[in-house]
Tab-separated table of C-alpha atoms and ligand atoms in Angstrom:
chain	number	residue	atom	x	y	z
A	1	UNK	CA	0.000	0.000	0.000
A	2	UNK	CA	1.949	3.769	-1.412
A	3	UNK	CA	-0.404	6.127	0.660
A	4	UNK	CA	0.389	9.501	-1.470
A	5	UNK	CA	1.607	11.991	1.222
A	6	UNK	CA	-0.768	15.115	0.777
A	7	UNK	CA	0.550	18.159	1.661
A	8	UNK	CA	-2.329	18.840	4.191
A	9	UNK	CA	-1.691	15.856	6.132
A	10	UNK	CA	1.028	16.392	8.940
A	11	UNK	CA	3.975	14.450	8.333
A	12	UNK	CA	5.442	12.193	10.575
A	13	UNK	CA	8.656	10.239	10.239
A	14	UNK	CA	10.278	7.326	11.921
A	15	UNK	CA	13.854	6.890	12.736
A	16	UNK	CA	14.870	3.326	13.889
A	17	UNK	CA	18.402	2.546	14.209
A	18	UNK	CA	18.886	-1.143	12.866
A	19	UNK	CA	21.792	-3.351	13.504
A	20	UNK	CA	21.613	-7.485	12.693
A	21	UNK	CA	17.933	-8.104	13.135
A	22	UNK	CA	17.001	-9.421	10.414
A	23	UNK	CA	15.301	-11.734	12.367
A	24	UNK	CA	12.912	-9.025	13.726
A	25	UNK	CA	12.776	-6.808	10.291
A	26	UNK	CA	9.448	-8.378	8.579
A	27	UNK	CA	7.509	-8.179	11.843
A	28	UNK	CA	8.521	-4.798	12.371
A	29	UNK	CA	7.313	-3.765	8.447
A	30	UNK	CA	4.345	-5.690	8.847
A	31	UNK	CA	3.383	-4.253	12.278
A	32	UNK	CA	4.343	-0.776	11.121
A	33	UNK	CA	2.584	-0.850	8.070
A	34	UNK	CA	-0.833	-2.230	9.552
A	35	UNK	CA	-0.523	0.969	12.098
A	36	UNK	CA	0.113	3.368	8.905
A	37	UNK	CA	-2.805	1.747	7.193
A	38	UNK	CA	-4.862	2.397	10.133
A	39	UNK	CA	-4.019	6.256	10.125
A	40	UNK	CA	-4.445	7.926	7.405
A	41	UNK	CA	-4.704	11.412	8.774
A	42	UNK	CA	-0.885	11.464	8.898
A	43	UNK	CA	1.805	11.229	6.002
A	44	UNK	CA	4.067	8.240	7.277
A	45	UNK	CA	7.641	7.486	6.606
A	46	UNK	CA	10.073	5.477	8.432
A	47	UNK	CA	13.948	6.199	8.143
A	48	UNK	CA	15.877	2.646	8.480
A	49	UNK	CA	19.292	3.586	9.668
A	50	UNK	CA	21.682	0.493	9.299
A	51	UNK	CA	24.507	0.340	11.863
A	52	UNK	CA	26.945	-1.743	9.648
A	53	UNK	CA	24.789	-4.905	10.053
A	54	UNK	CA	26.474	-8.020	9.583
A	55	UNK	CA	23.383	-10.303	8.423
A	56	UNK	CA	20.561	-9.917	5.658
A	57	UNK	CA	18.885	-6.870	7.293
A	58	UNK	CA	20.108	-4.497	4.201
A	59	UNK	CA	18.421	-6.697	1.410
A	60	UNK	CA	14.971	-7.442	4.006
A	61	UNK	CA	15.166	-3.581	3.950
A	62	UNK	CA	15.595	-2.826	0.611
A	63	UNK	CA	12.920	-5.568	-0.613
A	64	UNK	CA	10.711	-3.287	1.928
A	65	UNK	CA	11.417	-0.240	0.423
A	66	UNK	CA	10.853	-1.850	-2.861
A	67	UNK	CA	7.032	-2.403	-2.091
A	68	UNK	CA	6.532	-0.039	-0.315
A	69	UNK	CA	8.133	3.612	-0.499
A	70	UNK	CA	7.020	5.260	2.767
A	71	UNK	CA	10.157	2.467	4.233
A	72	UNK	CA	13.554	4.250	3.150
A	73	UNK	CA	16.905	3.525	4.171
A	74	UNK	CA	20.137	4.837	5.261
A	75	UNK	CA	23.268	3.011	5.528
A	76	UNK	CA	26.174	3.492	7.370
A	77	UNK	CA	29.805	2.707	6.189
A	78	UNK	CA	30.450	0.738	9.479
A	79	UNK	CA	28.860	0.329	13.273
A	80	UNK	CA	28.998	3.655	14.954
A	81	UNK	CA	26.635	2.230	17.868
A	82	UNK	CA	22.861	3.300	18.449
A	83	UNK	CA	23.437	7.544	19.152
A	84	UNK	CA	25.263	7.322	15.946
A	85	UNK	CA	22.585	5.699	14.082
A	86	UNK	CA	19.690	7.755	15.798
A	87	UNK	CA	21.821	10.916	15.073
A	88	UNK	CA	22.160	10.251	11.133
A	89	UNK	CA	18.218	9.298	11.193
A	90	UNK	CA	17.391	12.629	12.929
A	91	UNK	CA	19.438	14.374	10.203
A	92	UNK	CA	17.647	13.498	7.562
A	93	UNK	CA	14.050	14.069	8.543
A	94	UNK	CA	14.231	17.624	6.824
A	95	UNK	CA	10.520	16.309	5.512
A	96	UNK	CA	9.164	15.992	8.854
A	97	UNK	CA	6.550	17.591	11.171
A	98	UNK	CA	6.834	15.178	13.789
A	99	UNK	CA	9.761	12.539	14.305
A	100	UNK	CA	9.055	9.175	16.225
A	101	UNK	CA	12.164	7.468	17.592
A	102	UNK	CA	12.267	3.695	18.237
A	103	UNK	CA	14.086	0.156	18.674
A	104	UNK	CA	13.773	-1.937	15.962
A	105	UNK	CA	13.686	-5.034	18.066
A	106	UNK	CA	9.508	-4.436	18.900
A	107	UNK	CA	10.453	-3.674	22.368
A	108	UNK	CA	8.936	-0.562	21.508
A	109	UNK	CA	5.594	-1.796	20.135
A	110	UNK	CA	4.745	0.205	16.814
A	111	UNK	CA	0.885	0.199	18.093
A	112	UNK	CA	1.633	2.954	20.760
A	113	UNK	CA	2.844	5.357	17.973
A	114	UNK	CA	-0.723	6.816	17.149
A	115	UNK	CA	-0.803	7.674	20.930
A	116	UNK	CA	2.443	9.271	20.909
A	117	UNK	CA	1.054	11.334	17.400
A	118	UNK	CA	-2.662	12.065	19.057
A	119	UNK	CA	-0.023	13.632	22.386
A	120	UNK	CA	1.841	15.703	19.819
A	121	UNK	CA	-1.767	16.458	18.160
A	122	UNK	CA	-2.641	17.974	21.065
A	123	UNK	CA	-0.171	20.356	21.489
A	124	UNK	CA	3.259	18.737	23.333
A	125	UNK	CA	6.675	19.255	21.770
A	126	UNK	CA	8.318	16.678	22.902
A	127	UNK	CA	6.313	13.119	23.978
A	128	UNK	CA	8.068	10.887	25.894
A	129	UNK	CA	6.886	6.875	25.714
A	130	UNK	CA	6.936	5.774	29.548
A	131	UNK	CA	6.979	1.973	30.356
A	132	UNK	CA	4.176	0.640	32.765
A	133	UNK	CA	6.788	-2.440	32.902
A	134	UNK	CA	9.847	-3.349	32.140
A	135	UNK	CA	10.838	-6.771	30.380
A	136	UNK	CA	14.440	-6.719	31.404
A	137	UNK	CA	15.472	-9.139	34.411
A	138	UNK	CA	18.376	-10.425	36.221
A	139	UNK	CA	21.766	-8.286	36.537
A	140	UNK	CA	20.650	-5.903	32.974
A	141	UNK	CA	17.485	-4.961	34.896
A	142	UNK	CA	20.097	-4.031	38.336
A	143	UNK	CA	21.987	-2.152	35.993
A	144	UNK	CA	19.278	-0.197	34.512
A	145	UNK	CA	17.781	0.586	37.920
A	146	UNK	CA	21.037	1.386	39.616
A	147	UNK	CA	21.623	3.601	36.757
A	148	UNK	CA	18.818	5.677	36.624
A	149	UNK	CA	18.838	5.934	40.540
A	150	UNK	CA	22.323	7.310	40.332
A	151	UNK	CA	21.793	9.911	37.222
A	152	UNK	CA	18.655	11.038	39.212
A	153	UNK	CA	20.677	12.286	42.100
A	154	UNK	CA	23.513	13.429	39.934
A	155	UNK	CA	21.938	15.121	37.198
A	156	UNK	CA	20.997	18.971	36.919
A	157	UNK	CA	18.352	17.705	34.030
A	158	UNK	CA	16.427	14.779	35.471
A	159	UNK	CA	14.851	12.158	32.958
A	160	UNK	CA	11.921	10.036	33.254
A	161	UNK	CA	12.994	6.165	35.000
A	162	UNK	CA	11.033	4.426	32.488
A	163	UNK	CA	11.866	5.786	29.581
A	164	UNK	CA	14.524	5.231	27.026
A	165	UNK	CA	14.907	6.085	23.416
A	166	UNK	CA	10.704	5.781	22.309
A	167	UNK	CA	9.217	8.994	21.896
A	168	UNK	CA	8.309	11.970	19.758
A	169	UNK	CA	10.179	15.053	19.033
A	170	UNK	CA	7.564	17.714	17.384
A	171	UNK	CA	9.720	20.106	14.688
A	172	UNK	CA	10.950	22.886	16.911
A	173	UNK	CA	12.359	20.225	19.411
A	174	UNK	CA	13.867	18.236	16.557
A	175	UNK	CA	15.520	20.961	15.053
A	176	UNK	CA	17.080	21.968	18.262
A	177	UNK	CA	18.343	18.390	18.730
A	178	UNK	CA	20.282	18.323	15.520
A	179	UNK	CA	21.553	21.953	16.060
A	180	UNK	CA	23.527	20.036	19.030
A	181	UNK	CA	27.548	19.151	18.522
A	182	UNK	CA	27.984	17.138	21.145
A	183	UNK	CA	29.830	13.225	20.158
A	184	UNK	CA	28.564	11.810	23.577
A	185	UNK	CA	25.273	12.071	23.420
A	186	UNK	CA	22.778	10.168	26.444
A	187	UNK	CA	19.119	10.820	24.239
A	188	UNK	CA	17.133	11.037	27.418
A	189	UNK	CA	19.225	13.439	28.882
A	190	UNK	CA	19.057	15.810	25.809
A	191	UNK	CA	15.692	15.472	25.588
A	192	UNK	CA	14.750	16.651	28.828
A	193	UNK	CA	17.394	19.764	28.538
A	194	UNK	CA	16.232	21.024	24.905
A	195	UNK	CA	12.732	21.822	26.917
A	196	UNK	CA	9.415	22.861	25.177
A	197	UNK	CA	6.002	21.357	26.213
A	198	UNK	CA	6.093	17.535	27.106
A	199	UNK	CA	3.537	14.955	27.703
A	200	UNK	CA	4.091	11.110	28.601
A	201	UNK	CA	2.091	8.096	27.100
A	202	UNK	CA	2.181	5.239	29.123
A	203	UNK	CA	2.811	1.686	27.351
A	204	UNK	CA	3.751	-1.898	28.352
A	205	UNK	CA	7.832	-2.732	27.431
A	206	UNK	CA	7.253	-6.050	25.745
A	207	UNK	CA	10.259	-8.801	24.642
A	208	UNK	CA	12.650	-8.480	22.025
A	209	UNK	CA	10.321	-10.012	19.257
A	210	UNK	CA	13.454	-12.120	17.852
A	211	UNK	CA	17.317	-12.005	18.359
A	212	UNK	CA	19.513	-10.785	21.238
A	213	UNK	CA	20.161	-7.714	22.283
A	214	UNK	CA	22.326	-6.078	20.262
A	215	UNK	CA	24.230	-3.577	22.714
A	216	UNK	CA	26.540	-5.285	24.669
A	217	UNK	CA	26.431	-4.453	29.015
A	218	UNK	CA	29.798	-2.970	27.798
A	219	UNK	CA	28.267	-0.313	25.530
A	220	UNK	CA	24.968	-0.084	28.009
A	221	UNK	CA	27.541	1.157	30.798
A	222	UNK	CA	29.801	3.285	28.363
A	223	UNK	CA	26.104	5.109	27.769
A	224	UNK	CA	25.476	5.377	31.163
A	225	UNK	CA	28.792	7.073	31.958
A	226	UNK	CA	28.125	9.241	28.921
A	227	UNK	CA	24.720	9.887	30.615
A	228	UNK	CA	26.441	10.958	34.161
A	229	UNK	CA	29.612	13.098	32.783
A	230	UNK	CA	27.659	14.779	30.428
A	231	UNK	CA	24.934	16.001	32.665
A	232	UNK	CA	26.496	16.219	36.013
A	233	UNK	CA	29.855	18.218	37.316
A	234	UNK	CA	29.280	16.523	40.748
A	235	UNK	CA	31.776	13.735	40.454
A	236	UNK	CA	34.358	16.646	40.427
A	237	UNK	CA	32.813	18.603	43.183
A	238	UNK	CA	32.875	15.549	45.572
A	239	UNK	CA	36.451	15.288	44.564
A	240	UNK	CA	37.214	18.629	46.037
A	241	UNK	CA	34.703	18.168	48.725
A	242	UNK	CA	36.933	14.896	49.534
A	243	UNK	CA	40.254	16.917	49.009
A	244	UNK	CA	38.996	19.443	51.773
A	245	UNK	CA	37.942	16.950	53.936
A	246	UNK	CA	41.471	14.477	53.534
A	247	UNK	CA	43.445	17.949	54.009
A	248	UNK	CA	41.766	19.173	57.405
A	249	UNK	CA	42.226	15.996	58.624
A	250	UNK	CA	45.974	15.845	57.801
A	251	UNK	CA	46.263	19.334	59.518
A	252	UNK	CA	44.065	18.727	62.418
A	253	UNK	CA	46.063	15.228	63.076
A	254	UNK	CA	49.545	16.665	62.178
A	255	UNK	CA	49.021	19.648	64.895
A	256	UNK	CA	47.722	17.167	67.618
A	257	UNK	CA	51.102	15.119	67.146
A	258	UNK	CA	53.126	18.167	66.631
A	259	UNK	CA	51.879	19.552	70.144
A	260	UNK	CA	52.216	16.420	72.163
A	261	UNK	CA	56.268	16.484	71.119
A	262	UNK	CA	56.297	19.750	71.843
A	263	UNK	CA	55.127	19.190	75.292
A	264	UNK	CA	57.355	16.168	75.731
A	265	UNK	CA	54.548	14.042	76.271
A	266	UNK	CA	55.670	11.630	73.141
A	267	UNK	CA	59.365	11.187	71.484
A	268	UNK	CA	58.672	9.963	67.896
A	269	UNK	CA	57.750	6.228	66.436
A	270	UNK	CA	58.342	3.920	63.987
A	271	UNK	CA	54.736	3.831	62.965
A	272	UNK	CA	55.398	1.880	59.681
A	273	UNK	CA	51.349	0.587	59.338
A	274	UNK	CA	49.786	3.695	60.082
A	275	UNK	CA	51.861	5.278	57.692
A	276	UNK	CA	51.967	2.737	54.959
A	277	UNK	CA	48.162	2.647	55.369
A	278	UNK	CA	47.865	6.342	55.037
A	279	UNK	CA	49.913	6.793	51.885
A	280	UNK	CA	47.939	3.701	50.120
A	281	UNK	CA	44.958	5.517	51.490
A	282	UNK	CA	46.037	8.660	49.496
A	283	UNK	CA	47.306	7.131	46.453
A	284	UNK	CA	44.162	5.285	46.219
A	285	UNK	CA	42.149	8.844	46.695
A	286	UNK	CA	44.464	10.449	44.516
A	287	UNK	CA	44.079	7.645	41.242
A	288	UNK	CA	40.314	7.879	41.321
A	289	UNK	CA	40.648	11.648	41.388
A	290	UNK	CA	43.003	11.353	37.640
A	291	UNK	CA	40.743	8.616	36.953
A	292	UNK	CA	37.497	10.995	37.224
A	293	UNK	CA	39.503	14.130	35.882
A	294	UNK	CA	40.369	11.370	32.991
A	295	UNK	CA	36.711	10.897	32.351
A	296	UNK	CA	35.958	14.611	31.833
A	297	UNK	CA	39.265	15.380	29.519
A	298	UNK	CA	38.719	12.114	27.576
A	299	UNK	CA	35.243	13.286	26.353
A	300	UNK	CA	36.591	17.004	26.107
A	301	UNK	CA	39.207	15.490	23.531
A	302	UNK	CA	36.679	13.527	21.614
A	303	UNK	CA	34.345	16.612	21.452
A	304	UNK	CA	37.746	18.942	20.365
A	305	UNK	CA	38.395	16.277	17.551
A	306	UNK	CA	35.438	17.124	15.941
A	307	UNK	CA	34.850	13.911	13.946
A	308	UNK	CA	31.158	13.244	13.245
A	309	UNK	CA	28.859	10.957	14.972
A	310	UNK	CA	28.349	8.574	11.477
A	311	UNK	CA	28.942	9.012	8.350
A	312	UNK	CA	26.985	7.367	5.332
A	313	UNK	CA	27.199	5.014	2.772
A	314	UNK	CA	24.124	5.153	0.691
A	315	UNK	CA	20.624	6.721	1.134
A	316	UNK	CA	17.608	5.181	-0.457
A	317	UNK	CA	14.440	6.719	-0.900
A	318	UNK	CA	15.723	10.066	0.449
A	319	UNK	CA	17.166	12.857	-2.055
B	401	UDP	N1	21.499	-0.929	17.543
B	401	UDP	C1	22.249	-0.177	16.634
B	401	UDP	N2	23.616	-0.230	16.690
B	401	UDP	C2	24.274	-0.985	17.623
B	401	UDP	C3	23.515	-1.705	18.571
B	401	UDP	C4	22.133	-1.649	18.509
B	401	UDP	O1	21.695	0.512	15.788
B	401	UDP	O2	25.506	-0.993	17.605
B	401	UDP	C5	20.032	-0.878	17.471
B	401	UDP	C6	19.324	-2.213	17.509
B	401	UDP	O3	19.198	-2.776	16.224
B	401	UDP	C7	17.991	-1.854	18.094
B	401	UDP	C8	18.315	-0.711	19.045
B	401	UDP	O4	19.577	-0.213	18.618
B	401	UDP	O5	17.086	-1.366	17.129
B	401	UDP	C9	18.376	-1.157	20.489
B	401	UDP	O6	19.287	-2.220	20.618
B	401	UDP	P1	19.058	-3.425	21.626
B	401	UDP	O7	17.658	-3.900	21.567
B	401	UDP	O8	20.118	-4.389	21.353
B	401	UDP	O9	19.366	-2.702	22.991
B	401	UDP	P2	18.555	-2.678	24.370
B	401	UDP	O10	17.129	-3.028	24.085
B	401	UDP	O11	19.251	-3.652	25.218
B	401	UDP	O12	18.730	-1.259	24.808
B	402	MG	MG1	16.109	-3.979	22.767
């Protein structure tokens, strides 16, 4: 089914980053397609941004785009991760009024998107999908928690707990998104900072329709420290706070010695544990303060470097 977009109808575009799942590709079309087909009061597209996939996804894409136009397709010359992918998606949605982003693993059902579209109908910039439940167990579900418990108390810009990447971006939202430089970029962080009206629609997470997950704990954490050094300059107060602290001790201590040999009531030590415990104790305050320093410069290099987020390959369906 080629729906012609009409120039009255508001536009709204999809961006789903896509990396080896071929497995989940047809379902997604199919599902995505059936929601179109069920809403015609909106001009639909849906911007396929391969990540350097490894398996069939390309050809499952293009044989989509083949019947049916509204699917087109960007691909990247290698994997430049999920922000990457999102970032080159939300470049090219020039077209758009409204721009949905989304998993393509079905995580993110496809059937919540008219709710997210009725949200932005109704006047919010920016619509955030929020999950009633979550799907993930075991240690990735302690991760995600621990995470978000942490970046709430850190953060100057708080995000939503249960909510990730799904949501809407109206135009004015959008186009401040891609005005911004920044390599590291933590989505639901951004979101919440660019501001403009919000409303959340509430949904149920479901399973990974096919597949396994295709970011790695690895990458999930590397995101998460993105997420906290990106948003939050505490880490580097509490290492001053700590510095203070560690000092005033060492004078306070230092004085009470100094004053007991003054008054002859102690002739000096050997003291070899105290000390050697003191000067671990230090070194090991000292490392995590270059470590946490190391953190900040790192991403201040990457940012100075200036190299872009993706680059592309080959656009299909777009001009
Ligand atoms: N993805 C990607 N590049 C990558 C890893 C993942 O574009 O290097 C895509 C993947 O195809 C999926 C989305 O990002 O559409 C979320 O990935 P996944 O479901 O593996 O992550 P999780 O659900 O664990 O956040
Ligand atoms: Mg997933």
């Amino acid at each position: 089914m080629n729906a012609m977009p009409s120039v009255n109808l508001p536009s709204v575009a999809l961006v789903i980053p896509v990396f080896n799942e071929e497995a989940v590709l047809p379902e997604l079309i199919a599902r995505l397609t059936a929601v179109f087909d069920a809403r015609p009061d909106c001009a639909w597209s849906v911007i396929l941004v391969n990540d350097g996939s490894r398996d069939r996804s390309v050809e499952v894409m293009l044989a989509a785009h083949a019947r049916d136009q509204r699917f087109k397709l960007i691909e990247l010359s290698r994997n430049f991760g999920f922000q990457g992918a999102l970032a080159a998606g939300l470049a090219a949605t020039t077209h758009a009024d409204a721009v949905v982003t989304m998993d393509a693993d079905l995580q993110d059902p496809p059937e919540v998107i008219p709710d997210l579209v009725t949200a932005w109908r109704g006047g919010a910039e920016v619509v955030r999908a929020v999950r009633r439940t979550r799907s993930e167990t075991g240690l990735r579900r302690l991760a995600f928690d621990l995470f978000h418990k942490l970046f709430s108390a850190l953060s100057d810009y708080p995000v939503e707990p249960n909510s990730g990447t799904f949501g809407l971006l109206g135009r004015p939202a959008l186009e401040a998104f891609n005005r911004l430089p920044e390599r590291h970029r933590f989505f639901p962080g951004l979101r919440s900072w660019v501001g403009f009206s919000r409303a959340d629609v509430l949904y149920d997470r479901q399973e990974r329709a096919a597949g396994q997950p295709q970011q790695t704990l690895r990458r999930l954490i590397r995101y998460a420290l993105d997420g906290v050094f990106s948003f939050s300059y505490l880490p580097l107060r509490l290492l001053t706070i700590t510095g203070v602290f560690v000092a005033l001790l060492g004078f306070a201590i230092g004085t009470f010695f100094i004053v007991r040999r003054l008054l002859g009531i102690e002739i000096a030590q050997t003291g070899f544990t105290t000390l050697v415990t003191i000067v671990l104790f230090l070194g090991g305050i000292q490392l995590m303060g270059i470590g946490v320093l190391g953190e900040y410069l790192g991403r201040v290099y990457d940012e100075v470097k200036q190299r872009p987020n993706f680059i592309v390959k080959k656009r299909t369906g777009l001009d």
